[in-house]
mmCIF file of C-alpha atoms in Angstrom:
data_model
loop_
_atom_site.group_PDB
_atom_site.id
_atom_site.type_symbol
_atom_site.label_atom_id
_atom_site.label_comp_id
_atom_site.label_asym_id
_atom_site.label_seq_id
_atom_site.Cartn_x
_atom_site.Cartn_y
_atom_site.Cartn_z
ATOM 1 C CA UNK I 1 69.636 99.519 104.841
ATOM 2 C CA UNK I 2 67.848 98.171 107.604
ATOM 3 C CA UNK I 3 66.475 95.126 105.910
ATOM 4 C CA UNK I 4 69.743 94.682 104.074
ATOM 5 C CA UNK I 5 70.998 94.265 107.785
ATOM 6 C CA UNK I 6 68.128 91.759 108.491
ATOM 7 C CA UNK I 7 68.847 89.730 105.769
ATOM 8 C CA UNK I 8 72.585 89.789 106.115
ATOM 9 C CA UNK I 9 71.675 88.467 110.051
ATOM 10 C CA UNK I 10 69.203 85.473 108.188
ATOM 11 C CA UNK I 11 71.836 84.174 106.400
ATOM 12 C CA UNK I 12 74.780 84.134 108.915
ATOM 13 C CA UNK I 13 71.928 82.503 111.358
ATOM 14 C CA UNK I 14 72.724 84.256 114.016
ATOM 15 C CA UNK I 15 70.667 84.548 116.816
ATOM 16 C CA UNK I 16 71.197 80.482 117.699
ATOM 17 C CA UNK I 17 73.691 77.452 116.489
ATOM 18 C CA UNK I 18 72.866 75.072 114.283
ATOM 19 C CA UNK I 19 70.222 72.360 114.845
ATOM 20 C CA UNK I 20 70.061 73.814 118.321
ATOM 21 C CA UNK I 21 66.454 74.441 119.620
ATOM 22 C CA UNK I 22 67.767 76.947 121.836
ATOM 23 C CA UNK I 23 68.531 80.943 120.960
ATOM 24 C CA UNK I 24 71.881 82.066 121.474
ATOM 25 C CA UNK I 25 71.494 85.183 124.107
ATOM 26 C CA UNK I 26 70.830 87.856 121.807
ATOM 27 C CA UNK I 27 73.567 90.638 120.929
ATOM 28 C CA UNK I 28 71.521 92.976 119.173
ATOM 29 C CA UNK I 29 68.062 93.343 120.364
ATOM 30 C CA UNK I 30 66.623 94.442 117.494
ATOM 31 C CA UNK I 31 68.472 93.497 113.784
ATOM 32 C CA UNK I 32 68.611 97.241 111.911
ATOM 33 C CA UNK I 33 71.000 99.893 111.954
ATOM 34 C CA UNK I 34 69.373 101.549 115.714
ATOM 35 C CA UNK I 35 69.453 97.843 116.889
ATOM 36 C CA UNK I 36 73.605 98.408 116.039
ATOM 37 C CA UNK I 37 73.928 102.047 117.038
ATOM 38 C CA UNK I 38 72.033 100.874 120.567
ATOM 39 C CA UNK I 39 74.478 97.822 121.003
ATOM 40 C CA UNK I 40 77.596 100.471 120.551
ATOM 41 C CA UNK I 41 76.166 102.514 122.895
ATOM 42 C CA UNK I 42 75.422 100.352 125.538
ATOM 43 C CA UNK I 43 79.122 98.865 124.973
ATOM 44 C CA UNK I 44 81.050 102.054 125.636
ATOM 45 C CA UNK I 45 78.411 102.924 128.611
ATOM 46 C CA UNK I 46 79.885 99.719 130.059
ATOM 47 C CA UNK I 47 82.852 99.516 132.610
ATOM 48 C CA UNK I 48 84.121 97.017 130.227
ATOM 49 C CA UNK I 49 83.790 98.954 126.947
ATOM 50 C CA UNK I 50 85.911 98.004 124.247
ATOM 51 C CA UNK I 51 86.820 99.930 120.538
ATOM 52 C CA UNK I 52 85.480 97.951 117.460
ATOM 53 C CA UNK I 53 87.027 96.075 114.786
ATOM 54 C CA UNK I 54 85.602 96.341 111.289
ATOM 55 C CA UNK I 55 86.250 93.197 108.330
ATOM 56 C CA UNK I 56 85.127 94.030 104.881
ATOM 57 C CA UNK I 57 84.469 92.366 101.723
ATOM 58 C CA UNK I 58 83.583 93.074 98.304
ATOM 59 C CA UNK I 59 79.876 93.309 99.688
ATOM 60 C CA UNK I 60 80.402 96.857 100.816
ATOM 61 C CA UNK I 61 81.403 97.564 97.428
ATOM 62 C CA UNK I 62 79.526 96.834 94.843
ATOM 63 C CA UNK I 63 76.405 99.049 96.206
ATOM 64 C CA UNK I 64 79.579 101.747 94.651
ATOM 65 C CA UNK I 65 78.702 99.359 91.190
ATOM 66 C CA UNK I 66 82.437 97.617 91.390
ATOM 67 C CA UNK I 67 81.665 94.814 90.541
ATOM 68 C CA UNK I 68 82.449 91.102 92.871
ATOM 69 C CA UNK I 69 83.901 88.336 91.337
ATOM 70 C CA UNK I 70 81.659 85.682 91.067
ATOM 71 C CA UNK I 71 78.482 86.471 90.647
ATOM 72 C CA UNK I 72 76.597 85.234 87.311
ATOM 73 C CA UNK I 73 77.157 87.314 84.288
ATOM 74 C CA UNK I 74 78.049 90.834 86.392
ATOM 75 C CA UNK I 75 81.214 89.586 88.352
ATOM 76 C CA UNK I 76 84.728 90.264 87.472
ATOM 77 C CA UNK I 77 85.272 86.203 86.381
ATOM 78 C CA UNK I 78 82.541 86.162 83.735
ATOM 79 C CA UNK I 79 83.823 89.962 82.232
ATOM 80 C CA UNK I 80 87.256 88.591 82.032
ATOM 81 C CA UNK I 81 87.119 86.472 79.396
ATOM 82 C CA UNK I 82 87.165 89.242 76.995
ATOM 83 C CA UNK I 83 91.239 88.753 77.294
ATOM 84 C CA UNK I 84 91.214 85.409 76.012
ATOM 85 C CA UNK I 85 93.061 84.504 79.360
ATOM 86 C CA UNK I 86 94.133 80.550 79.964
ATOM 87 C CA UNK I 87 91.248 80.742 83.298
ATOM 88 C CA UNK I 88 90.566 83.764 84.640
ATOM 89 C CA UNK I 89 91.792 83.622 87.706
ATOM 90 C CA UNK I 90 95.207 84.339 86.061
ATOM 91 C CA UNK I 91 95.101 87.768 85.250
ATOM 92 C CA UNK I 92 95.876 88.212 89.095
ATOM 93 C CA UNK I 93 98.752 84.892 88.811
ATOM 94 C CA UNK I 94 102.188 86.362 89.332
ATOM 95 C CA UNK I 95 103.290 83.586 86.723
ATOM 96 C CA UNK I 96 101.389 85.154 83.828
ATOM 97 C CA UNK I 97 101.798 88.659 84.783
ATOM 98 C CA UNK I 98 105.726 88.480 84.130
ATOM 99 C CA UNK I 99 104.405 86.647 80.653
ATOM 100 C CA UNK I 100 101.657 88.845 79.597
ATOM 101 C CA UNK I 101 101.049 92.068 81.954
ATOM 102 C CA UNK I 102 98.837 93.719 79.547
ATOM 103 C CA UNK I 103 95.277 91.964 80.887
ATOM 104 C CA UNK I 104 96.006 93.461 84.290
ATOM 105 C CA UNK I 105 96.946 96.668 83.682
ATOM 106 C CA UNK I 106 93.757 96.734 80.596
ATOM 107 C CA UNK I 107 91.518 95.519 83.828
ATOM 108 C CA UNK I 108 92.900 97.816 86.693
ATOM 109 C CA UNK I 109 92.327 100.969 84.385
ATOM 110 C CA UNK I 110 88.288 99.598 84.043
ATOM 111 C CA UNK I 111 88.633 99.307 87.797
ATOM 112 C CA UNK I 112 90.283 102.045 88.580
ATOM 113 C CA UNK I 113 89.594 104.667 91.582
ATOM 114 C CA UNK I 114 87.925 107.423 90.833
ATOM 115 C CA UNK I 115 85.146 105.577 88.882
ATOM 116 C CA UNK I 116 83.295 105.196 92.129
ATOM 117 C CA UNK I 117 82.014 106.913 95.181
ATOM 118 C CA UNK I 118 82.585 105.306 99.152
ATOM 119 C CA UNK I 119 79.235 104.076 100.048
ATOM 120 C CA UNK I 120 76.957 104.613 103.500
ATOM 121 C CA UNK I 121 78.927 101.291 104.773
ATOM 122 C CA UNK I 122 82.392 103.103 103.928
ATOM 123 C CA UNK I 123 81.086 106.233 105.718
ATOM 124 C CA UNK I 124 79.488 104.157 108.330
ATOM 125 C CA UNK I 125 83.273 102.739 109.596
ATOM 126 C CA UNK I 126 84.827 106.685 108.993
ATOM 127 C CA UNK I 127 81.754 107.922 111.711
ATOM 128 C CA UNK I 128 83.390 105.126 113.836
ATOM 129 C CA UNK I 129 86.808 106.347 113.239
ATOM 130 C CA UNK I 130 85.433 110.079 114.004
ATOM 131 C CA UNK I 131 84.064 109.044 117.411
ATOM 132 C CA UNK I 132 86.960 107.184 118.353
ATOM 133 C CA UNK I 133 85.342 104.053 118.161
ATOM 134 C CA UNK I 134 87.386 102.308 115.591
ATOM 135 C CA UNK I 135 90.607 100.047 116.684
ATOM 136 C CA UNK I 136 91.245 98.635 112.499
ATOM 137 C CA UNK I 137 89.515 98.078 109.636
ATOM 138 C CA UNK I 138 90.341 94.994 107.394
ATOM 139 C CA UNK I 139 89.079 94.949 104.304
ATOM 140 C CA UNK I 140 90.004 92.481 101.186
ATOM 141 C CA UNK I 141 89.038 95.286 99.089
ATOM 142 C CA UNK I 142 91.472 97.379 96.731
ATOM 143 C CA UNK I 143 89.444 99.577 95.383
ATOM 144 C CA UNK I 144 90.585 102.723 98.196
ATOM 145 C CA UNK I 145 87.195 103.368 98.995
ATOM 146 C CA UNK I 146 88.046 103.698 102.389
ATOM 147 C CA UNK I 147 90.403 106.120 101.687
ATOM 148 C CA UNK I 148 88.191 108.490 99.807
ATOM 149 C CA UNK I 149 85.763 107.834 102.324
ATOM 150 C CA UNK I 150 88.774 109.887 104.755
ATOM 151 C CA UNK I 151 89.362 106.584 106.937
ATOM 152 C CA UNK I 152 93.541 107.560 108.363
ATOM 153 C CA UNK I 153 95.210 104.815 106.380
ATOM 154 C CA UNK I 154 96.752 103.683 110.144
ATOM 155 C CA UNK I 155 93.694 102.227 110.571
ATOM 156 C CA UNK I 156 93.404 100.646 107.636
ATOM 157 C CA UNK I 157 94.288 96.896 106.944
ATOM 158 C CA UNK I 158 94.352 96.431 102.973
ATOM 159 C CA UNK I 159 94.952 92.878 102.946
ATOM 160 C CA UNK I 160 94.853 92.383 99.403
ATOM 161 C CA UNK I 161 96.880 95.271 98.746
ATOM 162 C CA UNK I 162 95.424 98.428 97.272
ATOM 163 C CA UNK I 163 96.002 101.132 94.025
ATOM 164 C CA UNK I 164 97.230 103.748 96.736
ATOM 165 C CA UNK I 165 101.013 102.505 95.958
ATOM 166 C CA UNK I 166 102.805 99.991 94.090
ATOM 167 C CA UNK I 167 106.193 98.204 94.228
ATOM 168 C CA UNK I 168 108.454 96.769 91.715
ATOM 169 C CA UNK I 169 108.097 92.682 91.780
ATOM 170 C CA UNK I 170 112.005 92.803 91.733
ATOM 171 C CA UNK I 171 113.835 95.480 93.509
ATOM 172 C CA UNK I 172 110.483 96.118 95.549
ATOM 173 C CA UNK I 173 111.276 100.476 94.758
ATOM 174 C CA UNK I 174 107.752 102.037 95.927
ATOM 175 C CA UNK I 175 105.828 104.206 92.916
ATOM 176 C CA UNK I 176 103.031 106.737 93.848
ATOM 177 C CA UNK I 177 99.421 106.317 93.095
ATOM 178 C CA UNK I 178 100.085 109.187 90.267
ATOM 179 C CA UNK I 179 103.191 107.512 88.622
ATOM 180 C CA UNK I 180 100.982 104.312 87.797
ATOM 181 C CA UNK I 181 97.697 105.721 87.095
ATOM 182 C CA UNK I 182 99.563 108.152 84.456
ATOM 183 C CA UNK I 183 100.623 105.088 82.545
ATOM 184 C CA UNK I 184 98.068 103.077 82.891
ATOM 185 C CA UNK I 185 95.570 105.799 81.414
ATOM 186 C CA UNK I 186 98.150 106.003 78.720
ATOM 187 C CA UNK I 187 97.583 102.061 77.996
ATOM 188 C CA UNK I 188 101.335 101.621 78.703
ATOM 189 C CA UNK I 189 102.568 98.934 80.979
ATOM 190 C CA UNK I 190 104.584 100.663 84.367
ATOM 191 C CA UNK I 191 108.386 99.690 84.253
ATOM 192 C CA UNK I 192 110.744 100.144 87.088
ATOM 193 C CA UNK I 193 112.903 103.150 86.756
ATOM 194 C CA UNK I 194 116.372 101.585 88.767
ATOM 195 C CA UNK I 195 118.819 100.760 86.115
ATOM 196 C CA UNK I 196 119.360 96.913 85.153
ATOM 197 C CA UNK I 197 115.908 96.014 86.281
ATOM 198 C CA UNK I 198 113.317 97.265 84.060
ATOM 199 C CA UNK I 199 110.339 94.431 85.406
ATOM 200 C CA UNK I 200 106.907 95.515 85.030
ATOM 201 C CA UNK I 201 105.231 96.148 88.355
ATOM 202 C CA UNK I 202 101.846 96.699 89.656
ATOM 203 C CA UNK I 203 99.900 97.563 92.612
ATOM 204 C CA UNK I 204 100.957 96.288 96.221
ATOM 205 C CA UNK I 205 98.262 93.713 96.319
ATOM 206 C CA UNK I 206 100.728 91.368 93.773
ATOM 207 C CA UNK I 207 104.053 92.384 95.413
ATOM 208 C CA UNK I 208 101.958 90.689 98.702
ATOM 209 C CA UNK I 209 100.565 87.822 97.099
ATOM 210 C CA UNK I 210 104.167 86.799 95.565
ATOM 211 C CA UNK I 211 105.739 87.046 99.289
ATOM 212 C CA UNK I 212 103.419 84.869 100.497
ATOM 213 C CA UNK I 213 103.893 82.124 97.278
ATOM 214 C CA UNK I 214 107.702 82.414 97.748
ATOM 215 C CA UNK I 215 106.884 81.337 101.592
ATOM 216 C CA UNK I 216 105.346 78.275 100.314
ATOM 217 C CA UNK I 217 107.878 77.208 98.628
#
């Protein structure tokens, strides 16, 4: 882990800015996981000690084996083209999803939770949470990890939405985790229940996405 945290440091150059010959005054005084846990520390020992906030990506994921999207022959772009999709970013366009839902329901049952185990990062954030350390966690992920991990969804941030509920894209009724994982694992596309409507829904991270497209507009 450690030199997963040095090279993580490398490649966001911190330490000093750009073309600068310089250092930046260090934060961490040494880049591993005590270098961290010794920075916390010395933070809350402080008169001005202050709770942490946590932003995750797909990185903390895919030690789990979900898979990111764009990396070379493993990512989710290169293993979508098994559904003959227009491009692939449109199994997650709202547009084609009211057209042709089947690719992203086929694709959230291969990605479902359940498949995979929290990692040490995802348990990592929860010891932060357990010490009272931890003011929110954002994450981009949907995978729940966090969840499973025992994170209190109030201080979770899913930003992209998540499989832990889902809406209709019409009426916006909420469904439980267990209504749409039933049907899914049955290969059957979810349909609202509320009479007259009857559109196909899926998980919160769409229902999002569409707000924020109708606010364009």
């Amino acid at each position: 882990m450690e030199e997963k945290l040095r090279e993580l440091f490398r490649q966001l150059n911190l330490g000093r800015n750009e073309g600068e010959e310089t250092p930046r005054e260090k934060v961490l005084q040494e880049l591993s996981a005590k270098g961290v846990a010794r920075h916390i520390e010395q933070i809350q020992s402080s008169e001005n000690k202050r709770k942490i906030v946590v932003m995750a990506g797909a990185g903390i994921s895919t030690a789990a084996g979900i898979p990111d999207f764009r990396s070379p022959g493993t990512g989710l772009y290169d293993n979508l083209k098994k559904y003959n999709l227009p491009e692939p970013m449109a199994v997650f366009d709202i547009g084609f999803f009211r057209a042709n839902p089947k690719p992203f329901f086929h694709l959230a049952k291969e990605l479902y939770p359940g498949k995979f185990k929290p990692t040490i990062s995802h348990y990592f954030v929860r010891l932060l949470a357990e010490k009272g350390l931890l003011l929110r966690h954002y994450t981009q992920n949907i995978d729940t990890l966090e969840r499973r991990a025992g994170i209190d969804g109030e201080l979770l941030v899913e930003a992209h939405g998540s499989y832990h509920m889902g809406h209709c894209i019409d009426c916006g009724k909420e469904y439980s985790h267990q209504f749409v994982k039933d049907l899914v694992f049955a290969d059957k596309v979810p349909l609202c229940t509320v009479p007259k409507c009857g559109w196909v829904k899926r998980v919160t991270v769409e229902k999002e996405k569409e707000k924020e497209e109708e606010k364009e507009k």
